[in-house]
Short mmCIF file of C-alpha atoms and ligand atoms in Angstrom, two decimals:
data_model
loop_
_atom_site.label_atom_id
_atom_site.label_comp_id
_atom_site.label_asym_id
_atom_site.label_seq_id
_atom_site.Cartn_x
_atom_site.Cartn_y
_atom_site.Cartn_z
CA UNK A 1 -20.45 3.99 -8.37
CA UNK A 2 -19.66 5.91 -5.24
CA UNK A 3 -16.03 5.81 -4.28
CA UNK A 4 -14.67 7.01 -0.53
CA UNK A 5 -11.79 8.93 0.13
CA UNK A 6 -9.88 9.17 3.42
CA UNK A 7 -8.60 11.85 4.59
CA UNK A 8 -7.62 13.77 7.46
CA UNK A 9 -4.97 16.70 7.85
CA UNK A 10 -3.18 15.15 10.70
CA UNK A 11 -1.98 13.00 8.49
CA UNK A 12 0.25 16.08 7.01
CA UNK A 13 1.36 17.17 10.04
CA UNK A 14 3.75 13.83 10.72
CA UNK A 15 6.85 14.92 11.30
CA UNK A 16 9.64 13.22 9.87
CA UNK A 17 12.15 16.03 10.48
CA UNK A 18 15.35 16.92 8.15
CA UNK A 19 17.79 14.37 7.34
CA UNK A 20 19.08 14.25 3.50
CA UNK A 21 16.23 12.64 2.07
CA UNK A 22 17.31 8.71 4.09
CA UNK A 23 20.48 9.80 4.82
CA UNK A 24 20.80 10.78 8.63
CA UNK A 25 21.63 13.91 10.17
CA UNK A 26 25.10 14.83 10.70
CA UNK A 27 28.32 16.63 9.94
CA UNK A 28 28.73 14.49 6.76
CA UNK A 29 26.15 16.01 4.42
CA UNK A 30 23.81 19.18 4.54
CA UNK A 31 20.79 18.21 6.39
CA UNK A 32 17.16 18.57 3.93
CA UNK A 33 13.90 17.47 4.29
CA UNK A 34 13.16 13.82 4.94
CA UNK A 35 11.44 12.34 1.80
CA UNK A 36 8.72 10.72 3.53
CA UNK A 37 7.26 13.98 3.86
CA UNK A 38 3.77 15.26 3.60
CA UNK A 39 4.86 16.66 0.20
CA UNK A 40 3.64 13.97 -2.01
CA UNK A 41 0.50 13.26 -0.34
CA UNK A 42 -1.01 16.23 0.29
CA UNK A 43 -0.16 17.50 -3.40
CA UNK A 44 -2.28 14.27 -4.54
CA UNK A 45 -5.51 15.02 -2.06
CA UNK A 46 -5.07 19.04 -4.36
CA UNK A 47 -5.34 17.10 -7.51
CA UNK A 48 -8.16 15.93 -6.22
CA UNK A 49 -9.45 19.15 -6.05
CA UNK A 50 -8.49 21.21 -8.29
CA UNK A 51 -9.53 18.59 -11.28
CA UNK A 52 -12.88 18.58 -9.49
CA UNK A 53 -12.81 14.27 -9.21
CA UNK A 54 -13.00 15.52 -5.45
CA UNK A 55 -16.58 16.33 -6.21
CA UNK A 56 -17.31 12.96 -7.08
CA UNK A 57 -15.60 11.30 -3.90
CA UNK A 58 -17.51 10.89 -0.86
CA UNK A 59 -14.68 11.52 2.26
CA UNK A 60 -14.71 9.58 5.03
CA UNK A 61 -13.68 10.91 8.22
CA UNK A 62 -11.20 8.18 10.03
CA UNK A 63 -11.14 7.65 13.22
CA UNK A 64 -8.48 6.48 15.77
CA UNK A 65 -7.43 2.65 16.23
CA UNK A 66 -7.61 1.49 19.54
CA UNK A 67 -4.80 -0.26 21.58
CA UNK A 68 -6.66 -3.65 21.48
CA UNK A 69 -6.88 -3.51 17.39
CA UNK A 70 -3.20 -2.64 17.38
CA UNK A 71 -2.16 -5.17 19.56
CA UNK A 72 -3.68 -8.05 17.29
CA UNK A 73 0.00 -6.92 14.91
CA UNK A 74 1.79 -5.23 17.63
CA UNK A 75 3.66 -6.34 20.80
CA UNK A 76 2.71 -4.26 23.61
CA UNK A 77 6.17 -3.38 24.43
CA UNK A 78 6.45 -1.86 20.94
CA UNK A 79 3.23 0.62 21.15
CA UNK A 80 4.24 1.28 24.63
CA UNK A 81 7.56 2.35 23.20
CA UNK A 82 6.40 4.65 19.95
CA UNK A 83 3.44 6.47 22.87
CA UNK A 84 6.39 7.39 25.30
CA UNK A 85 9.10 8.66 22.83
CA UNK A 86 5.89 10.49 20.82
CA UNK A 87 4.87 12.17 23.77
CA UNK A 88 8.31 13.41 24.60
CA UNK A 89 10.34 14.92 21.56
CA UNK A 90 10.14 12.15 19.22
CA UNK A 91 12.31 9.09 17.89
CA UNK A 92 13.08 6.36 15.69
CA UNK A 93 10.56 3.62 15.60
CA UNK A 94 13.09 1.06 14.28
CA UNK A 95 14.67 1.46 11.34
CA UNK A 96 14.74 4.69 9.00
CA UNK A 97 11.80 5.95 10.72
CA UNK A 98 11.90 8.88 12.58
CA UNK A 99 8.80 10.21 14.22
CA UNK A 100 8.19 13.51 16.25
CA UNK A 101 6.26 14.90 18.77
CA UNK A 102 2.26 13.45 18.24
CA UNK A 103 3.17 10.99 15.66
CA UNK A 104 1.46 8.33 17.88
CA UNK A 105 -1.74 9.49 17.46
CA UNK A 106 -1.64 10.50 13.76
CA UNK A 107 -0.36 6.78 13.48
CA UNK A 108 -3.14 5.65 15.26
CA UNK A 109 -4.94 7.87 13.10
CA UNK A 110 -3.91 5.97 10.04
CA UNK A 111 -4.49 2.65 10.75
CA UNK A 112 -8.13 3.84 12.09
CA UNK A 113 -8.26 5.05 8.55
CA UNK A 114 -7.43 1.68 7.22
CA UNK A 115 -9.91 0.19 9.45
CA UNK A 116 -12.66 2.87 8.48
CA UNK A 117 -12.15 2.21 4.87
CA UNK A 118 -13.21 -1.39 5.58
CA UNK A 119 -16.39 -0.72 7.45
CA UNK A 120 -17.20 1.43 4.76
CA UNK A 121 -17.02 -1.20 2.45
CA UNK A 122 -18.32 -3.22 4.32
CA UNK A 123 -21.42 -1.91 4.90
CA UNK A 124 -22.08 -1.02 1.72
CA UNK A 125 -21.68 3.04 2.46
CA UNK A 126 -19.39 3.51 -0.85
CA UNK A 127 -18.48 0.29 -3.18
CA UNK A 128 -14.62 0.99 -2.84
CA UNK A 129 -12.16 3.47 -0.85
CA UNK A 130 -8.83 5.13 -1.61
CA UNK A 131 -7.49 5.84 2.03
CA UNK A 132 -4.81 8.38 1.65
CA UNK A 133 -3.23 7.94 4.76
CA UNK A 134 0.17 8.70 6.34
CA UNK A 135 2.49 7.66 7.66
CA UNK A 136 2.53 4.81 5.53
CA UNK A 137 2.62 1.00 7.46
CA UNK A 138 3.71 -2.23 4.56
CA UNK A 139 7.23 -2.16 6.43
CA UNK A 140 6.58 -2.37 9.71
CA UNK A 141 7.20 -5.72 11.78
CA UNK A 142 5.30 -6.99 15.48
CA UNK A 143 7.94 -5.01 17.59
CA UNK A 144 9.91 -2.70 15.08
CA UNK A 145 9.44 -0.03 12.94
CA UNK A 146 10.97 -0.01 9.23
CA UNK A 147 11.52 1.84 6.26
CA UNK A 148 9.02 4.99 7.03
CA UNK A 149 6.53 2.93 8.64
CA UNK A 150 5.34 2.67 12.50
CA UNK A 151 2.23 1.06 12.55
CA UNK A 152 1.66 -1.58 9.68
CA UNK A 153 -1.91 0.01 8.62
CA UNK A 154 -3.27 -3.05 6.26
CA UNK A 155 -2.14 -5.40 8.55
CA UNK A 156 -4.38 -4.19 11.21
CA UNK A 157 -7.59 -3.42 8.94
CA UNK A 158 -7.18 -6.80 7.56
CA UNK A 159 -7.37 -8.38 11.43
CA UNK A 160 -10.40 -5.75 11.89
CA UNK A 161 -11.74 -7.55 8.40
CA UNK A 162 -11.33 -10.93 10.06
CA UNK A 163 -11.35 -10.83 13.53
CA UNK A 164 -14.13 -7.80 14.28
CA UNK A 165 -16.05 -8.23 10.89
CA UNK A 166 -16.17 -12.14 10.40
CA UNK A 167 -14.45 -12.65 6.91
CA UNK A 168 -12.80 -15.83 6.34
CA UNK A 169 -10.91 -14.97 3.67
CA UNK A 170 -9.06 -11.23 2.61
CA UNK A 171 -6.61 -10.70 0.02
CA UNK A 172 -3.91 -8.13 0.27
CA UNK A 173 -2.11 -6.87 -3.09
CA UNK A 174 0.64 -4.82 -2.96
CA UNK A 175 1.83 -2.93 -5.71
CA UNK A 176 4.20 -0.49 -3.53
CA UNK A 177 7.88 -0.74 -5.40
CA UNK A 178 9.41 -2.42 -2.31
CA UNK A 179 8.66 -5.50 -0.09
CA UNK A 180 5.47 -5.53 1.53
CA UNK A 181 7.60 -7.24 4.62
CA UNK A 182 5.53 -6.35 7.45
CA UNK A 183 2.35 -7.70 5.90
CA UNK A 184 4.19 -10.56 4.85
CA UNK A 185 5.21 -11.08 8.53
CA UNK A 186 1.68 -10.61 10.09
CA UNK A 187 0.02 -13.76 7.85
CA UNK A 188 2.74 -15.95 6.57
CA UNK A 189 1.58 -18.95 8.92
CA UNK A 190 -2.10 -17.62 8.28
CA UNK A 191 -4.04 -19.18 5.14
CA UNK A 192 -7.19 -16.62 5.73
CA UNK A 193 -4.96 -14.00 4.28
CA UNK A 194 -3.72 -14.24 0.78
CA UNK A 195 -0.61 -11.56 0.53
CA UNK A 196 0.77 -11.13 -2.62
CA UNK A 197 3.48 -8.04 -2.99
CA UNK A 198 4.86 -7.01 -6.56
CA UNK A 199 7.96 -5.06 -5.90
CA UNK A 200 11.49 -4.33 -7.29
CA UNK A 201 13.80 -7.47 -7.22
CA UNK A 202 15.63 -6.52 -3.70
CA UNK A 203 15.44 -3.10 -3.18
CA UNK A 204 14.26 -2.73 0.39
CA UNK A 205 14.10 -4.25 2.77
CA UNK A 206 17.67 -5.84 1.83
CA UNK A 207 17.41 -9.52 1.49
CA UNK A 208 13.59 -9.81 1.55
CA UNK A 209 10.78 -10.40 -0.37
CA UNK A 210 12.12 -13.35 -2.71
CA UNK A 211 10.03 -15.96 -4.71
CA UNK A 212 10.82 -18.50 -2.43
CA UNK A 213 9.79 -17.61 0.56
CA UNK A 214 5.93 -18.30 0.12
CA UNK A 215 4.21 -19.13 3.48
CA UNK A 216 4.84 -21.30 6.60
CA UNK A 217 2.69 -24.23 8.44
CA UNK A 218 -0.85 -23.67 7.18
CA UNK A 219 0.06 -20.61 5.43
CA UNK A 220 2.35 -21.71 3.10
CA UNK A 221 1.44 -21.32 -0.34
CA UNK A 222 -0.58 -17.93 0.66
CA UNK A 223 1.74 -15.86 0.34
CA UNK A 224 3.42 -14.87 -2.95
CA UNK A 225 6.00 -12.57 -3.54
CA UNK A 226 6.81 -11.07 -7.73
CA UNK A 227 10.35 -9.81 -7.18
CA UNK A 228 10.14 -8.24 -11.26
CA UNK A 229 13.78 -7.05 -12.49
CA UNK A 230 14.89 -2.93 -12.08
CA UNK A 231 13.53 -1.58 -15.17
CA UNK A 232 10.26 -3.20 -15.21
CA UNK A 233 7.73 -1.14 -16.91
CA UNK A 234 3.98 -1.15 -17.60
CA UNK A 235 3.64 -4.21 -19.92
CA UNK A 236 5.65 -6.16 -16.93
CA UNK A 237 3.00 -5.14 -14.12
CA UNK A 238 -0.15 -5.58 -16.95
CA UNK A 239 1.55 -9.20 -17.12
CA UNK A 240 2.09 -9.77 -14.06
CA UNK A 241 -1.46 -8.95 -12.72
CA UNK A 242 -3.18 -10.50 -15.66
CA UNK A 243 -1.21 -13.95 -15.12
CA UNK A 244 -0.58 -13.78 -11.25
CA UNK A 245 -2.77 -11.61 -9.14
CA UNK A 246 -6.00 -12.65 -11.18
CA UNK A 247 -5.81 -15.94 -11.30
CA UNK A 248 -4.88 -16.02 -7.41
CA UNK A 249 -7.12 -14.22 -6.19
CA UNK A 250 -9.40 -16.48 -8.12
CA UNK A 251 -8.51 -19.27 -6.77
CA UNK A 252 -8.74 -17.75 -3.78
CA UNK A 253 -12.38 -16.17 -3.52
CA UNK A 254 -11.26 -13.83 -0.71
CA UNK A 255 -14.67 -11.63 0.49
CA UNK A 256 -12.35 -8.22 0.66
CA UNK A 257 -9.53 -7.31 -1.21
CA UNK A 258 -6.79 -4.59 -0.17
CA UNK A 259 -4.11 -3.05 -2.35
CA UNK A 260 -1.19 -1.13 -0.41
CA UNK A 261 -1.06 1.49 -2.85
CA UNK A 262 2.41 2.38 -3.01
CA UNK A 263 3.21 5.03 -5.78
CA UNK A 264 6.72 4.58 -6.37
CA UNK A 265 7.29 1.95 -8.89
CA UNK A 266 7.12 5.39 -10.99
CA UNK A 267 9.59 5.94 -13.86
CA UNK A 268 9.73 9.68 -12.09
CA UNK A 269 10.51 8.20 -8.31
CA UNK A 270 13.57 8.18 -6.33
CA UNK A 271 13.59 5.32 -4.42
CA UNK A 272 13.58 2.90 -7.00
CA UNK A 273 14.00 2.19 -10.73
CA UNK A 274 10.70 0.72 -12.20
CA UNK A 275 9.12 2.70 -15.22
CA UNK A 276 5.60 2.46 -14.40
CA UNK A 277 3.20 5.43 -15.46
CA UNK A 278 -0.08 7.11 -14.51
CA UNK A 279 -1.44 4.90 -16.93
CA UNK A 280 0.01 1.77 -15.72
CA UNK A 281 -1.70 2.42 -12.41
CA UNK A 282 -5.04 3.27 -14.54
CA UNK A 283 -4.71 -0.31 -15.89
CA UNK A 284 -3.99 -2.19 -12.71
CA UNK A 285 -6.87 -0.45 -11.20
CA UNK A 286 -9.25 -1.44 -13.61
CA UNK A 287 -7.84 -5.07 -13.26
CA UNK A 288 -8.40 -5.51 -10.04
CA UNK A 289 -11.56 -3.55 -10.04
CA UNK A 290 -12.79 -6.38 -12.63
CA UNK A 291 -11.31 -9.10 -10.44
CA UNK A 292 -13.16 -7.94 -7.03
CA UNK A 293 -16.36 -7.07 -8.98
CA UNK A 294 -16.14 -11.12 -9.98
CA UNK A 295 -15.12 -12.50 -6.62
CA UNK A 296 -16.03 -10.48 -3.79
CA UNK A 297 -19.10 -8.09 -5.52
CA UNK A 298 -16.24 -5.28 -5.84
CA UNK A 299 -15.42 -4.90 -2.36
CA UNK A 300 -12.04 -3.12 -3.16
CA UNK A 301 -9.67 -0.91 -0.89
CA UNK A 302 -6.36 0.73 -1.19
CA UNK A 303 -4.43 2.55 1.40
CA UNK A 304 -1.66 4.75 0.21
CA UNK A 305 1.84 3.54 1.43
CA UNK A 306 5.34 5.22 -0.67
CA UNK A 307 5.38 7.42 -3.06
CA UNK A 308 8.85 9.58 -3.12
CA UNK A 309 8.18 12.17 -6.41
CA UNK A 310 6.20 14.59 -5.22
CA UNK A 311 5.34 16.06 -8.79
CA UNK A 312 4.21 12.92 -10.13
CA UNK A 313 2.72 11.13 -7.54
CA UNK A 314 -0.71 13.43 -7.42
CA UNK A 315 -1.19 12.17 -11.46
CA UNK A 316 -0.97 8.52 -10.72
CA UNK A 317 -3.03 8.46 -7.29
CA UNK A 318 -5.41 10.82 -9.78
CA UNK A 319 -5.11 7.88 -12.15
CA UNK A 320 -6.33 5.74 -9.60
CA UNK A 321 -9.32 6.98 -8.15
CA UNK A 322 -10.31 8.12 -11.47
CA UNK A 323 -10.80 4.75 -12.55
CA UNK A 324 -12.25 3.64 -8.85
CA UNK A 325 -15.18 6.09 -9.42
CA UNK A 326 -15.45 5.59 -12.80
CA UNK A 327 -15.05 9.57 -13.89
CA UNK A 328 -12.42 11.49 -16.01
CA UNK A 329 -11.67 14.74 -14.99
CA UNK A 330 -10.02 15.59 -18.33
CA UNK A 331 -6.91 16.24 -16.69
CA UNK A 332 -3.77 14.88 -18.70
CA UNK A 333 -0.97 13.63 -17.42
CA UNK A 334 1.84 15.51 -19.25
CA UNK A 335 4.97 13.13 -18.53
CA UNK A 336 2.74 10.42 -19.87
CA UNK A 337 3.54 10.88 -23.54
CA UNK A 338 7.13 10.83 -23.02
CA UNK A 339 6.99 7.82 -20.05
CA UNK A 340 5.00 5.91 -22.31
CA UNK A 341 8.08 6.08 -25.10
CA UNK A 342 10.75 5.02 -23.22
CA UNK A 343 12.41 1.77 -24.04
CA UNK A 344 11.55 -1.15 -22.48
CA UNK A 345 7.97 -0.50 -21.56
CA UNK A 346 6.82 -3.76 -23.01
CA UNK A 347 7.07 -6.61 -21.08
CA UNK A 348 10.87 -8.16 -21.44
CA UNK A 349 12.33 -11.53 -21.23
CA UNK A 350 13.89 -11.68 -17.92
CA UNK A 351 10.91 -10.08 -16.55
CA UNK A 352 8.51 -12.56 -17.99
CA UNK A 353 11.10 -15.65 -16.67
CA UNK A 354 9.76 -13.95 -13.56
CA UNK A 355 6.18 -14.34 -14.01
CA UNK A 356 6.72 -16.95 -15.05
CA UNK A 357 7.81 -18.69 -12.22
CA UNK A 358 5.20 -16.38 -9.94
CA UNK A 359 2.38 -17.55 -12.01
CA UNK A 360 2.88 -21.57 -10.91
CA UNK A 361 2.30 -20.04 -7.39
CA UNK A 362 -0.94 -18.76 -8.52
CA UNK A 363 -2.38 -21.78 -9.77
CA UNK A 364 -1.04 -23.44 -5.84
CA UNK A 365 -3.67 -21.24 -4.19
CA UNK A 366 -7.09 -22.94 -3.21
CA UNK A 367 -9.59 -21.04 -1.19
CA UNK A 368 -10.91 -24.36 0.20
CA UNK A 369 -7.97 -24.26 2.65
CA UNK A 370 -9.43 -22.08 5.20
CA UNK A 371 -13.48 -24.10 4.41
ZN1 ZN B 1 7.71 1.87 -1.13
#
């Protein structure tokens, strides 16, 4: 088993300025780092290294998106917009995402890496890829940035898969805490793309991301949102995978599947209030290893969205790629005793109700649609 890793420094040196944390700058508070910061990645990537699982990685070298790939999610105005306030001082791409001075090209940069992971895959140069990119994309729309993200990464690698590469069928799985909106955006009339996100019950975006909204015109019915209760823990995701992702992507038969590997359904993060652990991610990896190894010979990537807790993040991305290459390091996790312990770990009621309901979308997905 040879698993890639992508990586590039640039990716640290996006600048997200000071604010307090999402709070903006101003007179009201005492200005401190942004937490999308480079914190939380790069402290994963020296995990990596220092528990020696980097030895066992082969890294990948990204390169650049072009315009014309961008422009299959973005509207020109947009890109236009992020090149001209990059090359000046900076800005705001949208919403809650400020930028500075060369963030263009290291988001270029990351949706290249995206893109690179694919071809990888593709042509059989690794069997799967962890693409630790940043700054991170799920959030962000045709013509707006949102919530961290400028350019909306999977998205684009996903066009690359279909358009550029020739697959009729990819699967996106998002496990990030919060709505994958962006990627829900790009496909929701398209039934080539199967986009399922698992995320906190309205966190952010506000008002997005319900059960309901499953698809439009020939899309609908591929898209499936799990909006699980705050407080869901590991037994709740193990559920939900084992009775909803599985058995769509089943039905599905994509020939790639994607996971936006957000980190922050963590007990430990800020930004939301799931429980999940190291080991929860250990177990989800291994699921949907199984699942791609059965539908799509185990072509399996995941590109790093969130992730706000920068000392627990590098044990849960560890987690990951551990299980993607098949090695243990022998490095513990030593929160996991305690996370593991806390009440309400197993799957609950309310949360099941949810998977419930999640699950009869499953069963709705046929991959003969798109035949
Ligand atoms: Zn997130």
């Amino acid at each position: 088993m040879t698993t890639g890793l992508v990586w590039d420094e640039l990716y640290m040196w996006h600048d997200t300025g000071t604010s307090a944390w999402v709070l903006p700058p101003g007179l009201t508070v005492q200005p401190l780092a942004h937490i999308e910061s480079a914190e939380g990645k790069r402290r994963i990537k020296n995990l990596l290294e220092v528990s020696g699982l980097l030895e066992h990685l082969a890294v990948l070298k990204p390169r650049p998106a072009t315009e014309e790939e961008v422009l299959r999610v973005h509207t020109k105005d947009y890109v236009d917009r992020i090149r001209r306030d990059s090359d000046a001082l900076g800005g705001d791409a949208g919403e809650l995402t400020p930028f500075g001075h060369g963030s263009y090209e290291i988001a270029l940069l990351a949706a290249g890496g995206c893109i690179t992971a694919v071809d990888a895959v593709l042509d059989e140069k690794v069997d799967n890829v962890y693409a630790l990119v940043r700054p991170p994309g799920h959030h962000a729309e045709r013509d707006l940035g949102r919530g961290f993200c400028i350019f909306a990464n999977v998205s684009i690698a996903m066009q690359h898969a279909r358009v550029a590469r020739g697959l009729e069928r990819v699967a996106v799985v998002d496990w990030d805490v919060h709505h994958g909106n962006g990627t829900e955006h790009a496909f929701y009339s398209d039934p080539s793309v199967l986009t399922i996100s698992i995320h906190q019950d309205n966190n952010f975006p506000p008002a997005s991301g319900a059960i309901t909204d499953t698809g439009e015109a020939a899309g609908k019915g591929y898209n499936i949102n799990i909006p699980l209760p705050a407080g869901s823990g590991v037994g709740a995701y193990v559920a939900t995978f084992e009775q909803v992702v599985v058995p769509a992507l089943r039905n599905f038969e994509p020939q790639l599947i994607c996971i936006a590997s957000g980190l922050d359904a963590s007990a430990m993060d800020p930004l939301a209030s799931m429980m999940m652990t190291s080991d929860g991610y250990r177990q989800l990896t291994r699921i949907m290893l199984d699942v791609a190894a059965d539908v799509c010979r185990g072509r399996l990537i995941a590109c790093h969205e969130g992730g706000y807790s920068p000392a627990y993040v590098p044990y849960c991305g560890l987690a990951i790629m551990e299980e993607m290459a098949g090695v243990r390091t022998g490095v513990d996790d030593p929160l996991l005793p305690l996370l593991s312990m806390m009440g309400g770990q197993p799957v609950q009621p309310h949360q099941q109700a949810v998977i419930d309901k999640a699950a009869k979308l499953a069963e709705g997905v046929k991959a003969k649609a798109t035949r």
